CSV table of C-alpha atoms in Angstrom, one decimal:
chain,number,residue,atom,x,y,z
J,1,MET,CA,199.7,47.1,126.4
J,2,ASN,CA,201.6,44.5,124.4
J,3,ILE,CA,204.8,45.3,126.2
J,4,ILE,CA,203.1,44.9,129.6
J,5,MET,CA,201.7,41.5,128.6
J,6,ALA,CA,205.1,40.5,127.3
J,7,MET,CA,206.7,41.4,130.6
J,8,PHE,CA,204.2,39.2,132.5
J,9,GLY,CA,204.9,36.4,130.1
J,10,ALA,CA,208.6,36.9,130.6
J,11,VAL,CA,208.3,36.7,134.4
J,12,SER,CA,206.3,33.4,134.1
J,13,GLN,CA,208.9,32.0,131.8
J,14,GLY,CA,211.8,33.2,134.0
J,15,LEU,CA,210.4,31.4,137.0
J,16,THR,CA,209.9,28.1,135.1
J,17,TRP,CA,213.5,28.3,133.8
J,18,ALA,CA,214.9,29.4,137.2
J,19,ILE,CA,215.3,25.8,138.4
J,20,LEU,CA,217.5,25.1,135.4
J,21,ALA,CA,219.7,28.0,136.3
J,22,LEU,CA,219.9,26.7,139.9
J,23,GLY,CA,221.0,23.3,138.6
J,24,VAL,CA,223.6,24.9,136.4
J,25,TYR,CA,224.8,26.9,139.4
J,26,LEU,CA,225.4,23.8,141.5
J,27,THR,CA,227.9,22.4,139.0
J,28,PHE,CA,229.3,25.6,137.4
J,29,ARG,CA,229.9,27.6,140.6
J,30,ILE,CA,229.8,25.2,143.6
J,31,LEU,CA,231.3,22.0,142.1
J,32,ASN,CA,233.5,23.9,139.6
J,33,PHE,CA,232.4,21.4,137.0
J,34,ALA,CA,231.6,22.4,133.4
J,35,ASP,CA,228.7,20.0,132.9
J,36,MET,CA,227.4,20.0,129.3
J,37,SER,CA,225.0,17.1,129.9
J,38,CYS,CA,222.4,19.6,131.2
J,39,GLU,CA,221.2,20.2,127.6
J,40,GLY,CA,220.3,16.6,127.3
J,41,SER,CA,218.9,16.3,130.8
J,42,PHE,CA,216.6,19.3,130.2
J,43,ALA,CA,215.1,17.7,127.1
J,44,LEU,CA,215.0,14.3,129.0
J,45,GLY,CA,212.8,15.8,131.7
J,46,GLY,CA,210.4,17.3,129.1
J,47,SER,CA,210.1,14.2,127.0
J,48,ILE,CA,209.4,11.9,130.0
J,49,SER,CA,206.8,14.2,131.4
J,50,ALA,CA,205.1,14.5,128.1
J,51,VAL,CA,205.1,10.8,127.3
J,52,LEU,CA,203.8,9.8,130.7
J,53,MET,CA,200.9,12.2,130.4
J,54,VAL,CA,200.0,11.5,126.8
J,55,ARG,CA,200.5,7.7,126.7
J,56,LEU,CA,200.0,6.5,130.3
J,57,GLY,CA,197.7,9.2,131.6
J,58,TRP,CA,199.8,10.0,134.6
J,59,ASN,CA,199.1,12.9,137.0
J,60,PRO,CA,201.2,15.9,135.7
J,61,PHE,CA,202.8,16.4,139.2
J,62,LEU,CA,203.9,12.8,139.3
J,63,THR,CA,205.5,13.2,135.8
J,64,VAL,CA,207.6,16.0,137.2
J,65,PHE,CA,208.9,13.6,139.9
J,66,ALA,CA,209.6,10.9,137.4
J,67,ALA,CA,211.4,13.4,135.2
J,68,THR,CA,213.6,14.5,138.1
J,69,LEU,CA,214.6,10.9,138.8
J,70,ALA,CA,215.5,10.4,135.2
J,71,GLY,CA,217.6,13.5,135.3
J,72,MET,CA,219.4,12.3,138.4
J,73,LEU,CA,220.2,9.1,136.5
J,74,ALA,CA,221.7,11.1,133.7
J,75,GLY,CA,223.8,13.1,136.2
J,76,TYR,CA,225.1,9.8,137.6
J,77,VAL,CA,226.2,8.6,134.2
J,78,THR,CA,228.2,11.8,133.7
J,79,GLY,CA,229.7,11.5,137.1
J,80,PHE,CA,230.6,7.8,136.5
J,81,LEU,CA,232.3,8.7,133.2
J,82,HIS,CA,234.4,11.3,134.8
J,83,THR,CA,235.3,9.8,138.2
J,84,LYS,CA,235.5,6.1,137.3
J,85,LEU,CA,236.5,6.1,133.7
J,86,LYS,CA,238.7,9.2,134.1
J,87,ILE,CA,237.2,11.0,131.1
J,88,PRO,CA,237.7,14.8,131.3
J,89,ALA,CA,234.8,16.7,132.8
J,90,ILE,CA,233.6,18.6,129.8
J,91,LEU,CA,234.0,15.6,127.5
J,92,SER,CA,232.0,13.3,129.9
J,93,GLY,CA,229.2,15.8,129.8
J,94,ILE,CA,229.2,16.0,126.1
J,95,LEU,CA,229.1,12.3,125.8
J,96,THR,CA,226.1,12.1,128.0
J,97,MET,CA,224.4,15.0,126.2
J,98,VAL,CA,224.9,13.3,122.8
J,99,GLY,CA,223.7,10.0,124.1
J,100,LEU,CA,220.6,11.5,125.6
J,101,TYR,CA,219.6,12.9,122.2
J,102,SER,CA,218.9,9.4,121.0
J,103,VAL,CA,217.4,8.4,124.3
J,104,ASN,CA,214.9,11.2,124.1
J,105,LEU,CA,214.0,10.2,120.5
J,106,ARG,CA,213.4,6.7,121.7
J,107,ILE,CA,211.3,7.8,124.6
J,108,MET,CA,209.0,10.0,122.5
J,109,GLY,CA,209.2,7.9,119.3
J,110,GLN,CA,209.3,11.2,117.3
J,111,ALA,CA,211.0,14.6,117.4
J,112,ASN,CA,208.3,16.2,119.5
J,113,THR,CA,205.2,15.4,121.6
J,114,PRO,CA,202.3,17.9,121.8
J,115,LEU,CA,200.2,18.1,124.9
J,116,ILE,CA,197.0,19.2,123.1
J,117,GLY,CA,193.9,18.2,125.2
J,118,GLN,CA,196.1,16.9,128.0
J,119,GLY,CA,195.6,17.9,131.6
J,120,THR,CA,198.8,19.7,132.8
J,121,MET,CA,199.7,21.5,136.0
J,122,ILE,CA,198.7,24.7,134.3
J,123,SER,CA,195.2,23.5,133.3
J,124,MET,CA,194.7,22.0,136.8
J,125,GLY,CA,195.6,25.3,138.3
J,126,LYS,CA,193.2,27.1,136.0
J,127,GLU,CA,190.4,24.8,137.0
J,128,LEU,CA,190.8,25.9,140.6
J,129,LEU,CA,190.2,29.5,139.7
J,130,PRO,CA,187.1,31.3,138.2
J,131,GLU,CA,186.9,31.4,134.4
J,132,ALA,CA,188.9,34.2,132.7
J,133,ALA,CA,185.7,35.9,131.5
J,134,ALA,CA,184.4,36.1,135.1
J,135,LEU,CA,187.7,37.8,136.1
J,136,GLY,CA,187.5,40.2,133.2
J,137,ILE,CA,190.7,39.0,131.6
J,138,GLN,CA,191.7,36.9,128.6
J,139,ASP,CA,192.3,33.2,128.9
J,140,SER,CA,196.0,33.6,127.9
J,141,THR,CA,196.4,36.1,130.7
J,142,LEU,CA,194.9,33.7,133.2
J,143,GLN,CA,197.2,31.0,132.0
J,144,THR,CA,200.2,33.3,132.4
J,145,TRP,CA,199.3,34.1,136.0
J,146,VAL,CA,198.8,30.4,136.8
J,147,THR,CA,202.2,29.5,135.2
J,148,MET,CA,203.8,32.3,137.2
J,149,GLY,CA,202.3,31.0,140.4
J,150,ILE,CA,203.3,27.4,139.8
J,151,GLY,CA,206.8,28.4,138.7
J,152,LEU,CA,207.2,30.6,141.8
J,153,VAL,CA,206.1,27.8,144.2
J,154,PHE,CA,208.4,25.2,142.6
J,155,THR,CA,211.4,27.6,142.6
J,156,ILE,CA,210.9,28.7,146.2
J,157,VAL,CA,210.6,25.1,147.4
J,158,VAL,CA,213.8,24.1,145.4
J,159,ILE,CA,215.7,27.1,146.9
J,160,GLY,CA,214.7,26.1,150.4
J,161,LEU,CA,215.7,22.5,149.8
J,162,ILE,CA,219.1,23.5,148.3
J,163,TYR,CA,219.8,25.9,151.2
J,164,TRP,CA,219.0,23.2,153.7
J,165,TYR,CA,220.8,20.3,152.1
J,166,PHE,CA,224.0,22.2,151.3
J,167,GLY,CA,224.1,23.2,155.0
J,168,THR,CA,224.3,19.6,156.0
J,169,GLU,CA,227.6,17.7,156.4
J,170,THR,CA,227.3,16.0,153.0
J,171,GLY,CA,226.3,19.3,151.3
J,172,CYS,CA,229.3,21.1,152.9
J,173,CYS,CA,231.6,18.3,151.6
J,174,ILE,CA,230.2,18.9,148.1
J,175,ARG,CA,230.9,22.6,148.3
J,176,ALA,CA,234.3,22.0,149.7
J,177,THR,CA,235.1,19.6,146.9
J,178,GLY,CA,234.5,22.3,144.3
J,179,ASN,CA,236.5,24.8,146.4
J,180,ASN,CA,239.6,22.7,147.2
J,181,GLU,CA,239.5,19.0,146.2
J,182,VAL,CA,242.9,18.2,147.6
J,183,MET,CA,242.1,19.5,151.0
J,184,VAL,CA,238.8,17.6,151.2
J,185,ARG,CA,240.5,14.4,150.1
J,186,ALA,CA,243.1,14.9,152.8
J,187,GLN,CA,240.3,15.0,155.3
J,188,GLY,CA,239.2,11.4,154.3
J,189,VAL,CA,236.3,12.4,152.1
J,190,ASN,CA,235.7,10.5,148.9
J,191,THR,CA,235.7,13.4,146.4
J,192,ASP,CA,234.5,11.1,143.6
J,193,HIS,CA,231.3,10.4,145.5
J,194,MET,CA,230.8,14.1,146.1
J,195,LYS,CA,231.2,14.9,142.5
J,196,ILE,CA,228.7,12.3,141.4
J,197,LEU,CA,226.3,13.4,144.1
J,198,GLY,CA,226.6,17.0,143.0
J,199,LEU,CA,225.9,16.0,139.3
J,200,VAL,CA,223.0,13.9,140.3
J,201,ILE,CA,221.3,16.7,142.2
J,202,SER,CA,222.1,19.3,139.5
J,203,ASN,CA,220.8,17.2,136.6
J,204,GLY,CA,217.7,16.2,138.6
J,205,LEU,CA,216.8,19.9,139.0
J,206,ILE,CA,217.5,20.6,135.4
J,207,ALA,CA,215.2,17.7,134.3
J,208,MET,CA,212.5,19.0,136.7
J,209,SER,CA,212.7,22.4,135.0
J,210,GLY,CA,212.4,20.7,131.6
J,211,ALA,CA,209.2,19.0,132.7
J,212,ILE,CA,207.7,22.2,134.1
J,213,VAL,CA,208.7,24.1,130.9
J,214,THR,CA,207.1,21.4,128.8
J,215,GLN,CA,203.8,21.6,130.6
J,216,SER,CA,203.8,25.4,130.4
J,217,GLN,CA,204.6,25.6,126.7
J,218,GLY,CA,202.4,22.6,125.8
J,219,TYR,CA,204.8,20.3,124.0
J,220,ALA,CA,208.1,18.5,124.4
J,221,ASP,CA,210.8,18.7,121.8
J,222,VAL,CA,214.0,16.8,121.4
J,223,LYS,CA,215.9,20.0,120.7
J,224,MET,CA,214.4,22.0,123.6
J,225,GLY,CA,217.6,21.8,125.6
J,226,VAL,CA,219.9,23.3,122.9
J,227,GLY,CA,221.6,26.3,124.5
J,228,ALA,CA,220.2,25.5,128.0
J,229,ILE,CA,223.6,25.9,129.6
J,230,VAL,CA,224.1,29.3,128.2
J,231,ILE,CA,220.6,30.4,129.4
J,232,GLY,CA,221.5,29.1,132.8
J,233,LEU,CA,224.8,30.9,132.9
J,234,ALA,CA,223.1,34.1,131.7
J,235,SER,CA,220.7,33.9,134.6
J,236,ILE,CA,223.6,33.3,137.0
J,237,VAL,CA,225.8,36.1,135.9
J,238,ILE,CA,223.0,38.6,135.5
J,239,GLY,CA,221.9,37.9,139.1
J,240,GLU,CA,225.5,38.2,140.3
J,241,VAL,CA,226.0,41.5,138.5
J,242,LEU,CA,222.7,43.0,139.8
J,243,PHE,CA,223.5,41.9,143.4
J,244,LEU,CA,227.2,42.7,143.2
J,245,ARG,CA,228.1,39.0,144.0
J,246,PRO,CA,225.9,38.2,147.0
J,247,ARG,CA,227.9,37.2,150.0
J,248,ASN,CA,225.7,34.6,151.7
J,249,PHE,CA,224.4,31.4,150.1
J,250,ALA,CA,220.7,32.2,150.4
J,251,SER,CA,221.0,35.5,148.6
J,252,ARG,CA,223.0,33.9,145.9
J,253,LEU,CA,220.2,31.4,145.2
J,254,PHE,CA,217.5,34.1,145.2
J,255,SER,CA,219.7,36.3,142.9
J,256,ILE,CA,219.8,33.4,140.4
J,257,MET,CA,216.0,33.3,140.4
J,258,ILE,CA,215.8,37.0,139.8
J,259,GLY,CA,218.5,36.8,137.2
J,260,SER,CA,216.4,34.3,135.3
J,261,VAL,CA,213.4,36.6,135.4
J,262,ILE,CA,215.5,39.6,134.3
J,263,TYR,CA,217.0,37.6,131.4
J,264,ARG,CA,213.6,36.7,130.1
J,265,MET,CA,212.5,40.3,130.5
J,266,ILE,CA,215.5,41.4,128.4
J,267,ILE,CA,214.6,38.9,125.8
J,268,ALA,CA,211.0,40.1,125.7
J,269,VAL,CA,212.1,43.7,125.3
J,270,VAL,CA,214.4,43.0,122.4
J,271,LEU,CA,211.8,40.9,120.7
J,272,GLN,CA,209.3,43.8,121.0
J,273,LEU,CA,212.0,46.0,119.5
J,274,GLY,CA,212.0,43.8,116.4
J,275,LEU,CA,214.9,41.3,117.0
J,276,ASN,CA,214.7,38.3,114.8
J,277,THR,CA,214.0,35.1,116.9
J,278,ASP,CA,216.8,33.4,114.9
J,279,ASP,CA,219.3,35.8,116.6
J,280,LEU,CA,218.2,35.0,120.2
J,281,LYS,CA,221.1,32.4,120.8
J,282,LEU,CA,223.6,34.9,119.5
J,283,PHE,CA,222.1,37.7,121.7
J,284,THR,CA,222.3,35.4,124.7
J,285,ALA,CA,225.9,34.5,124.0
J,286,VAL,CA,226.8,38.2,123.8
J,287,VAL,CA,225.0,39.0,127.1
J,288,VAL,CA,226.8,36.1,128.9
J,289,THR,CA,230.2,37.2,127.4
J,290,ILE,CA,229.8,40.8,128.5
J,291,ALA,CA,228.6,39.8,132.0
J,292,LEU,CA,231.5,37.3,132.5
J,293,SER,CA,234.1,39.8,131.3
J,294,ILE,CA,233.0,42.6,133.6
J,295,PRO,CA,235.1,41.4,136.6
J,296,ALA,CA,238.2,41.2,134.4
J,297,LEU,CA,237.6,44.6,132.8
J,298,LYS,CA,237.2,46.2,136.2
J,299,LYS,CA,240.4,44.6,137.4
J,300,ASN,CA,242.4,45.7,134.3
J,301,ARG,CA,240.9,49.2,134.7
J,302,ALA,CA,242.0,49.3,138.4
J,303,VAL,CA,245.6,48.2,137.4
J,304,VAL,CA,245.8,50.9,134.7
J,305,ARG,CA,244.7,53.6,137.2
J,306,LYS,CA,247.2,52.4,139.8
J,307,ARG,CA,250.0,52.5,137.3
J,308,SER,CA,249.1,55.9,136.1
């Protein structure tokens, strides 16, 4: 019974983190940009959402919108450092990430902000449904189902918007910039603007995910974004491996969502088997390393077979 409940919890967590994975995908795969600022943007979204609810009494859905705008601003800073100041991509992301740590501390005024007694999207969703006792389930189970529903709705909407936008002329220019920057520039497109726009969209989605995760877990923490890029990459590569590198754009986006859920389910299983929570980051790094090395291992194996 415990493993079943753990699986449901893993699915709900995977859906709330899926938007982060989609944001990482936009920079890592489409824009071909190693953006480290996502760890700071994720915590930025969570801290803004928590502070606006706790101190100003904002509607929780509006705080998600505000968090998204703040994440977009963080992405613009990263893009400005890289395109205008000519700072290398990975270093510009690191600079933004380090700076956001202090910004998040300033926003919250402390290391974390609990949402005890605050109305969140989760609590609002529970109010629309019968009480857990009337449904014959525990309150924690009802909360898991509500979180799952909210995460699924947000993720599906985001996938739809990404699919639509990257089918437009501007979106195609962003995709082409990551694929062949020289060719795009030869066509008269300002690739610096495309890079900035891609980073703005990516970090906006990541901050949105941070706000949703904050409301689902009940607190915001200045360190909640640590390892976020690895988690996003794990979701991407797991989805690609399971779907054998999907060919069309829509299937790629859905594979990332499913990859995020599968990753959380794997984590739930290994925790049930007794893995120390302190080893989760190491486990994630090993999973990503194995998944990323599979194509190279297959290629080397094919070369050896051909030679033999």
